[in-house]
Amino acid sequence: MSYCLNPACPHPVNAPDAFTCVACESPLLLKQRYQAVKLLGEAGCCRTFEGIDRERPGDRVAIKQYLLVDFSSLGEDLGDRDELDRIRNLFEKEARRWQIVGQHPQIPTVRAYFCDERALYLIQEYVEGHTLHHLDQPHPYTEAQIRQFLANILPVLKYIHDSGVIHRDIKPNNLLQKPDGDLLLIDFGISRDLADRLSQTGLFVDEGYAAPEMRFRQVYPASDLFSLGVTCLVLLTQERTDHLYDPLQGRWMWREYLQQKRTDVSDRLAHLLNKLVNHSINKRYQSAQEVLEDLQQLEAATIPTAEIASSRAETASSTPPTPGSNPEEAIAPKTWQPLHQIDAHDGWVWSVAFSPDGQLLASGSSDRTIVFWDPETGQRR
């Protein structure tokens, strides 16, 4: 079929070979080339269509349409002509940036961009797959899956940030998994300057994933990292974002949700995620590279249990027992009993040491603080 791009059209579905809409007489081809066939979704002033490129038979495209006017009143007033020209110039500048970052294999390629009297258009390659929001995931993500997800998407964020582009709208709906398992970053949000001029048309980002500073139209690479962190929390818990944050206590409750389900993640991963979603931008990760470095340290510190067991088995088989000894006892792991859990640092704890008399415990952290503890009570001194 052919789908009419006029949002005020009462009957947008047309025959596949139609060139003009039967209901509203609007032309059905963009630039005499691109034809919409299906409405995929809409948010604010942006609508996304599946389409075809008539100059390249069989080539499917994604058509993004940014409306310039409010069609709810069916009015003809296009506003100030100079302002519309400014909007178009800003859009073309933004689209050129998208075209550059679209050279990355995990970002859809931009084929074309243009404007008409009613809307701005972005033509991208169509990628088959499902977003993480719609993926049939019977169980929440495990820690290993979250680490793999971060290792997959963080290099893409580093690439776009190094190119001077900020995504602005990272969430499960904008992460597309292809049938072969590859993950793509889709649907970039528009710049602040352009959003300011289109705000009256209802453009918005998903507030559940948006960093606090975005409410004041401030955006930084750390804003994308905040949204990525919230995405991880949703994948881990399969809960809505408004269930994971307690505004009265001013803190995230995601770990409590995990523990209620009798599951959890390591303290190191929890620290990484909490730093991603810190509401204070100064306490948040500032770059994707920083997160990657901590993730690599986390991976290095995580030794699979199977590898440990294999190593022990090899040691036992290669080392002959001494006379009178039991081989099983020789390799039996030592047991220990935790006495207290201490928590006073904002960063990872890298070192601990007891005083010579054993009456004092000191812990040093990546947050550049040293804290002293009473080993008997676990209380801070």
XYZ file of C-alpha atoms in Angstrom:
381
model
C 0.000 0.000 0.000
C 0.933 3.683 -0.113
C 0.520 5.803 3.025
C -0.360 9.501 2.888
C 2.097 11.715 4.790
C -0.471 14.433 5.483
C -1.216 14.025 9.237
C -4.624 15.652 8.737
C -5.678 13.108 6.106
C -8.855 11.252 7.207
C -8.029 8.103 5.178
C -4.262 7.859 4.609
C -4.164 4.318 3.162
C -3.961 4.214 -0.640
C -3.320 1.694 -3.396
C 0.351 0.717 -3.911
C 0.517 2.321 -7.365
C -1.224 5.584 -6.392
C 0.681 8.861 -6.787
C -1.950 11.130 -5.209
C -3.986 10.494 -2.058
C -7.606 9.712 -2.862
C -8.853 11.284 0.385
C -6.930 14.585 0.535
C -5.202 14.813 -2.884
C -1.756 15.200 -1.308
C 1.192 13.844 -3.343
C 2.313 10.433 -2.089
C 5.948 10.590 -3.208
C 8.685 12.622 -1.555
C 11.109 14.097 -4.073
C 9.375 11.894 -6.662
C 11.251 9.005 -5.102
C 10.398 7.987 -1.532
C 7.037 6.364 -0.777
C 5.708 5.668 2.724
C 3.962 2.322 3.085
C 3.350 1.992 6.836
C 3.228 4.221 9.918
C 5.617 2.738 12.498
C 5.141 5.198 15.348
C 4.818 8.805 16.430
C 5.919 10.939 19.364
C 5.286 14.648 19.656
C 5.854 16.266 16.295
C 7.842 13.317 14.894
C 6.371 10.419 12.922
C 8.295 7.416 11.584
C 7.293 5.407 8.508
C 8.508 2.342 6.727
C 8.999 3.253 3.088
C 10.521 2.267 -0.236
C 12.942 3.958 -2.611
C 11.375 3.823 -6.079
C 14.724 4.510 -7.726
C 16.189 1.427 -6.057
C 13.565 -1.332 -6.376
C 13.324 -3.520 -3.303
C 15.260 -1.037 -1.160
C 13.382 -0.270 2.059
C 13.927 2.961 3.956
C 12.824 4.565 7.211
C 11.183 7.980 6.792
C 11.211 10.360 9.769
C 8.839 13.319 9.475
C 9.150 16.349 11.801
C 6.021 18.477 11.556
C 6.460 22.236 11.407
C 2.889 23.201 12.293
C 0.067 22.007 14.508
C -2.322 20.185 12.189
C -4.977 19.662 14.841
C -6.681 22.906 13.810
C -6.232 22.221 10.085
C -5.093 25.811 9.737
C -2.968 27.215 6.917
C -0.897 29.700 8.919
C 2.764 28.711 8.542
C 4.061 31.372 10.926
C 6.975 33.653 10.358
C 8.844 32.805 7.140
C 12.223 33.794 8.569
C 11.690 31.537 11.561
C 10.869 28.619 9.272
C 14.057 29.263 7.326
C 16.023 29.202 10.583
C 14.389 25.900 11.525
C 15.308 24.377 8.178
C 18.900 25.569 8.452
C 19.209 24.109 11.941
C 17.720 20.828 10.768
C 20.103 20.562 7.823
C 23.041 21.227 10.149
C 21.808 18.514 12.507
C 21.152 16.068 9.658
C 24.683 16.506 8.329
C 25.997 15.444 11.743
C 23.713 12.408 11.714
C 24.997 11.593 8.245
C 28.578 11.594 9.535
C 27.926 9.364 12.570
C 25.748 7.129 10.362
C 28.989 5.764 8.921
C 29.340 3.677 12.098
C 28.124 0.085 11.514
C 25.875 0.250 14.603
C 24.032 3.389 13.468
C 21.592 3.436 10.513
C 22.925 5.241 7.438
C 21.325 8.570 6.503
C 20.320 8.453 2.811
C 18.845 11.937 2.410
C 17.313 14.911 4.215
C 15.126 17.744 2.954
C 12.208 20.027 3.825
C 8.898 21.109 2.358
C 6.291 23.637 3.455
C 4.918 21.393 6.175
C 7.682 19.194 7.540
C 11.336 18.213 7.795
C 12.279 14.768 6.457
C 15.103 12.370 7.232
C 15.540 9.248 5.067
C 17.533 6.391 6.621
C 18.271 2.792 5.785
C 15.588 0.455 7.097
C 16.944 -2.108 9.561
C 15.014 -5.278 10.353
C 14.823 -6.146 14.023
C 13.140 -5.463 17.340
C 13.820 -2.777 19.899
C 14.867 -3.896 23.360
C 11.491 -2.617 24.572
C 9.595 -4.983 22.284
C 12.044 -7.884 22.383
C 10.543 -11.089 23.729
C 12.708 -11.271 26.847
C 11.122 -13.793 29.252
C 13.497 -12.927 32.100
C 15.293 -9.808 33.340
C 18.872 -9.308 32.191
C 21.568 -10.986 34.244
C 24.743 -9.215 35.352
C 26.647 -10.907 32.530
C 24.099 -9.661 29.976
C 24.298 -6.110 31.338
C 28.085 -6.164 31.120
C 27.872 -7.461 27.556
C 25.258 -4.821 26.679
C 27.458 -2.024 28.035
C 30.527 -3.377 26.252
C 28.511 -3.389 23.019
C 26.960 0.072 23.169
C 29.567 2.191 25.005
C 32.001 2.261 22.037
C 29.141 3.594 19.888
C 28.482 6.388 22.385
C 32.184 7.190 22.523
C 32.202 7.446 18.718
C 29.249 9.832 18.477
C 30.431 11.967 21.406
C 33.908 12.224 19.876
C 32.143 13.354 16.680
C 30.414 16.188 18.553
C 26.983 14.520 18.569
C 24.791 13.729 21.586
C 21.968 11.236 21.154
C 19.587 12.847 23.702
C 17.033 10.032 23.749
C 18.648 6.735 24.762
C 16.115 4.174 25.960
C 15.128 0.556 25.154
C 12.841 1.777 22.350
C 15.830 3.349 20.588
C 18.096 0.309 20.796
C 17.416 -2.118 17.963
C 18.541 -5.727 17.989
C 18.902 -7.310 14.560
C 18.054 -10.984 13.928
C 21.786 -11.817 14.036
C 22.045 -10.268 17.516
C 23.855 -7.062 16.543
C 22.707 -3.976 18.463
C 22.005 -0.638 16.751
C 21.487 2.846 18.185
C 18.560 4.535 16.422
C 16.345 7.651 16.551
C 18.660 10.464 17.620
C 16.970 13.316 19.461
C 17.197 16.787 17.930
C 19.445 19.570 19.181
C 18.460 22.067 21.851
C 18.379 24.966 19.370
C 16.032 23.102 17.069
C 13.949 21.744 19.950
C 13.458 25.282 21.257
C 11.894 26.269 17.952
C 9.766 23.144 17.622
C 8.665 22.916 21.263
C 5.249 24.333 20.448
C 4.623 21.352 18.199
C 4.961 18.920 21.077
C 8.437 17.498 20.616
C 9.725 15.740 23.741
C 12.070 13.079 25.057
C 11.075 10.296 27.412
C 11.252 11.924 30.844
C 11.687 8.565 32.543
C 15.102 8.191 30.899
C 16.126 11.850 30.561
C 18.874 13.252 32.780
C 17.722 15.972 35.230
C 19.626 18.724 33.405
C 17.655 18.029 30.217
C 14.546 19.461 31.851
C 16.365 22.799 31.690
C 17.434 22.203 28.080
C 21.034 21.493 29.077
C 22.620 18.448 27.483
C 26.075 16.883 27.717
C 27.690 13.524 26.923
C 27.020 12.661 30.586
C 23.306 13.112 29.839
C 23.454 10.192 27.404
C 25.297 8.138 30.013
C 22.520 8.807 32.544
C 19.927 7.535 30.049
C 22.085 4.492 29.327
C 22.259 3.761 33.058
C 18.482 3.981 33.468
C 18.124 1.654 30.480
C 20.333 -0.876 32.297
C 18.182 -0.618 35.432
C 15.025 -1.280 33.413
C 16.615 -4.272 31.660
C 17.764 -5.665 35.021
C 14.456 -5.254 36.837
C 11.825 -5.202 34.048
C 10.169 -2.404 36.008
C 8.977 1.022 34.883
C 11.316 3.923 35.526
C 8.886 5.644 37.907
C 8.912 2.506 40.088
C 12.694 2.522 40.384
C 13.230 5.999 41.819
C 11.849 7.306 45.114
C 11.550 11.123 44.901
C 10.770 11.396 48.625
C 14.034 9.721 49.585
C 15.841 11.106 46.563
C 17.406 7.802 45.608
C 17.139 4.872 43.233
C 15.406 1.736 44.554
C 16.436 -0.653 41.776
C 18.582 -2.877 43.965
C 15.735 -3.360 46.434
C 13.627 -4.634 43.519
C 16.321 -7.153 42.633
C 16.652 -8.349 46.219
C 12.882 -8.755 46.504
C 13.158 -11.137 43.551
C 15.957 -12.991 45.362
C 18.603 -11.865 42.922
C 21.281 -9.185 42.862
C 24.400 -7.974 41.073
C 27.951 -7.531 42.308
C 28.804 -4.444 44.333
C 31.189 -3.310 41.607
C 28.533 -3.378 38.908
C 26.077 -1.717 41.297
C 28.594 1.073 41.894
C 29.084 1.530 38.142
C 25.329 1.718 37.504
C 24.706 4.078 40.419
C 27.428 6.382 39.142
C 25.808 6.372 35.689
C 22.443 7.446 37.118
C 23.683 9.937 39.700
C 21.419 13.002 39.562
C 24.408 15.272 40.160
C 26.179 15.622 36.829
C 29.483 16.367 38.580
C 29.369 12.978 40.334
C 28.379 11.131 37.181
C 30.678 9.592 34.581
C 31.759 12.341 32.193
C 32.634 10.198 29.184
C 31.928 6.790 27.700
C 35.655 6.079 27.898
C 35.546 6.420 31.701
C 32.749 3.865 31.898
C 34.591 1.512 29.552
C 37.699 1.661 31.729
C 35.728 0.789 34.872
C 33.875 -1.931 32.968
C 37.180 -3.452 31.854
C 38.407 -3.459 35.459
C 35.167 -5.107 36.507
C 35.599 -7.781 33.833
C 39.196 -8.385 34.893
C 38.087 -8.845 38.505
C 35.346 -11.296 37.541
C 36.813 -14.796 37.233
C 34.234 -17.390 36.155
C 33.625 -20.110 38.727
C 34.193 -22.782 36.078
C 37.709 -21.460 35.455
C 38.503 -21.549 39.190
C 37.207 -25.111 39.480
C 39.178 -26.157 36.396
C 42.349 -24.574 37.770
C 41.924 -26.364 41.091
C 41.305 -29.670 39.349
C 44.449 -29.271 37.238
C 46.494 -28.428 40.334
C 45.154 -31.457 42.176
C 45.875 -33.839 39.287
C 49.378 -32.517 38.602
C 50.594 -32.317 42.224
C 51.146 -35.698 43.922
C 49.910 -35.875 47.515
C 52.462 -35.980 50.289
C 52.599 -39.158 52.351
C 49.845 -39.320 54.900
C 47.892 -36.449 53.410
C 44.427 -36.386 51.889
C 44.412 -34.902 48.340
C 40.908 -33.589 48.783
C 41.888 -31.785 51.962
C 44.929 -30.321 50.230
C 42.812 -28.424 47.728
C 39.813 -27.704 49.926
C 39.051 -23.968 49.875
C 39.348 -22.066 53.108
C 36.100 -20.850 54.552
C 35.467 -17.476 56.160
C 32.592 -15.766 57.858
C 31.728 -12.095 57.172
C 31.280 -10.060 60.362
C 30.264 -6.602 59.142
C 29.422 -4.800 55.920
C 31.022 -1.357 55.796
C 29.838 1.335 53.424
C 31.038 4.937 53.515
C 32.733 5.586 50.181
C 31.388 7.102 46.951
C 33.978 5.195 44.900
C 35.358 1.678 44.738
C 37.438 0.489 47.701
C 40.908 -0.337 46.417
C 42.776 -1.100 49.664
C 42.221 -2.092 53.299
C 44.728 -2.467 56.142
C 44.719 -3.267 59.867
C 46.768 -1.421 62.459
C 49.600 -3.501 64.028
C 47.519 -4.132 67.146
C 44.430 -5.113 65.126
C 42.307 -2.452 66.818
C 41.826 -0.270 63.736
C 40.851 -0.925 60.117
C 41.511 1.610 57.339
C 39.902 1.611 53.876
C 41.056 3.661 50.879
C 38.799 4.459 47.923
C 38.888 5.813 44.363
C 36.928 8.798 45.733
C 40.242 9.895 47.324
C 39.133 9.334 50.911
C 40.468 7.146 53.724
C 38.026 5.942 56.388
C 38.899 4.330 59.742
C 36.728 1.602 61.282
C 36.336 -0.306 64.531
C 36.786 -3.992 63.521
C 34.746 -5.192 66.484
C 31.613 -3.133 65.796
C 31.977 -2.282 62.118
C 31.329 1.351 63.031
C 33.183 4.279 61.523
C 35.693 6.054 63.794
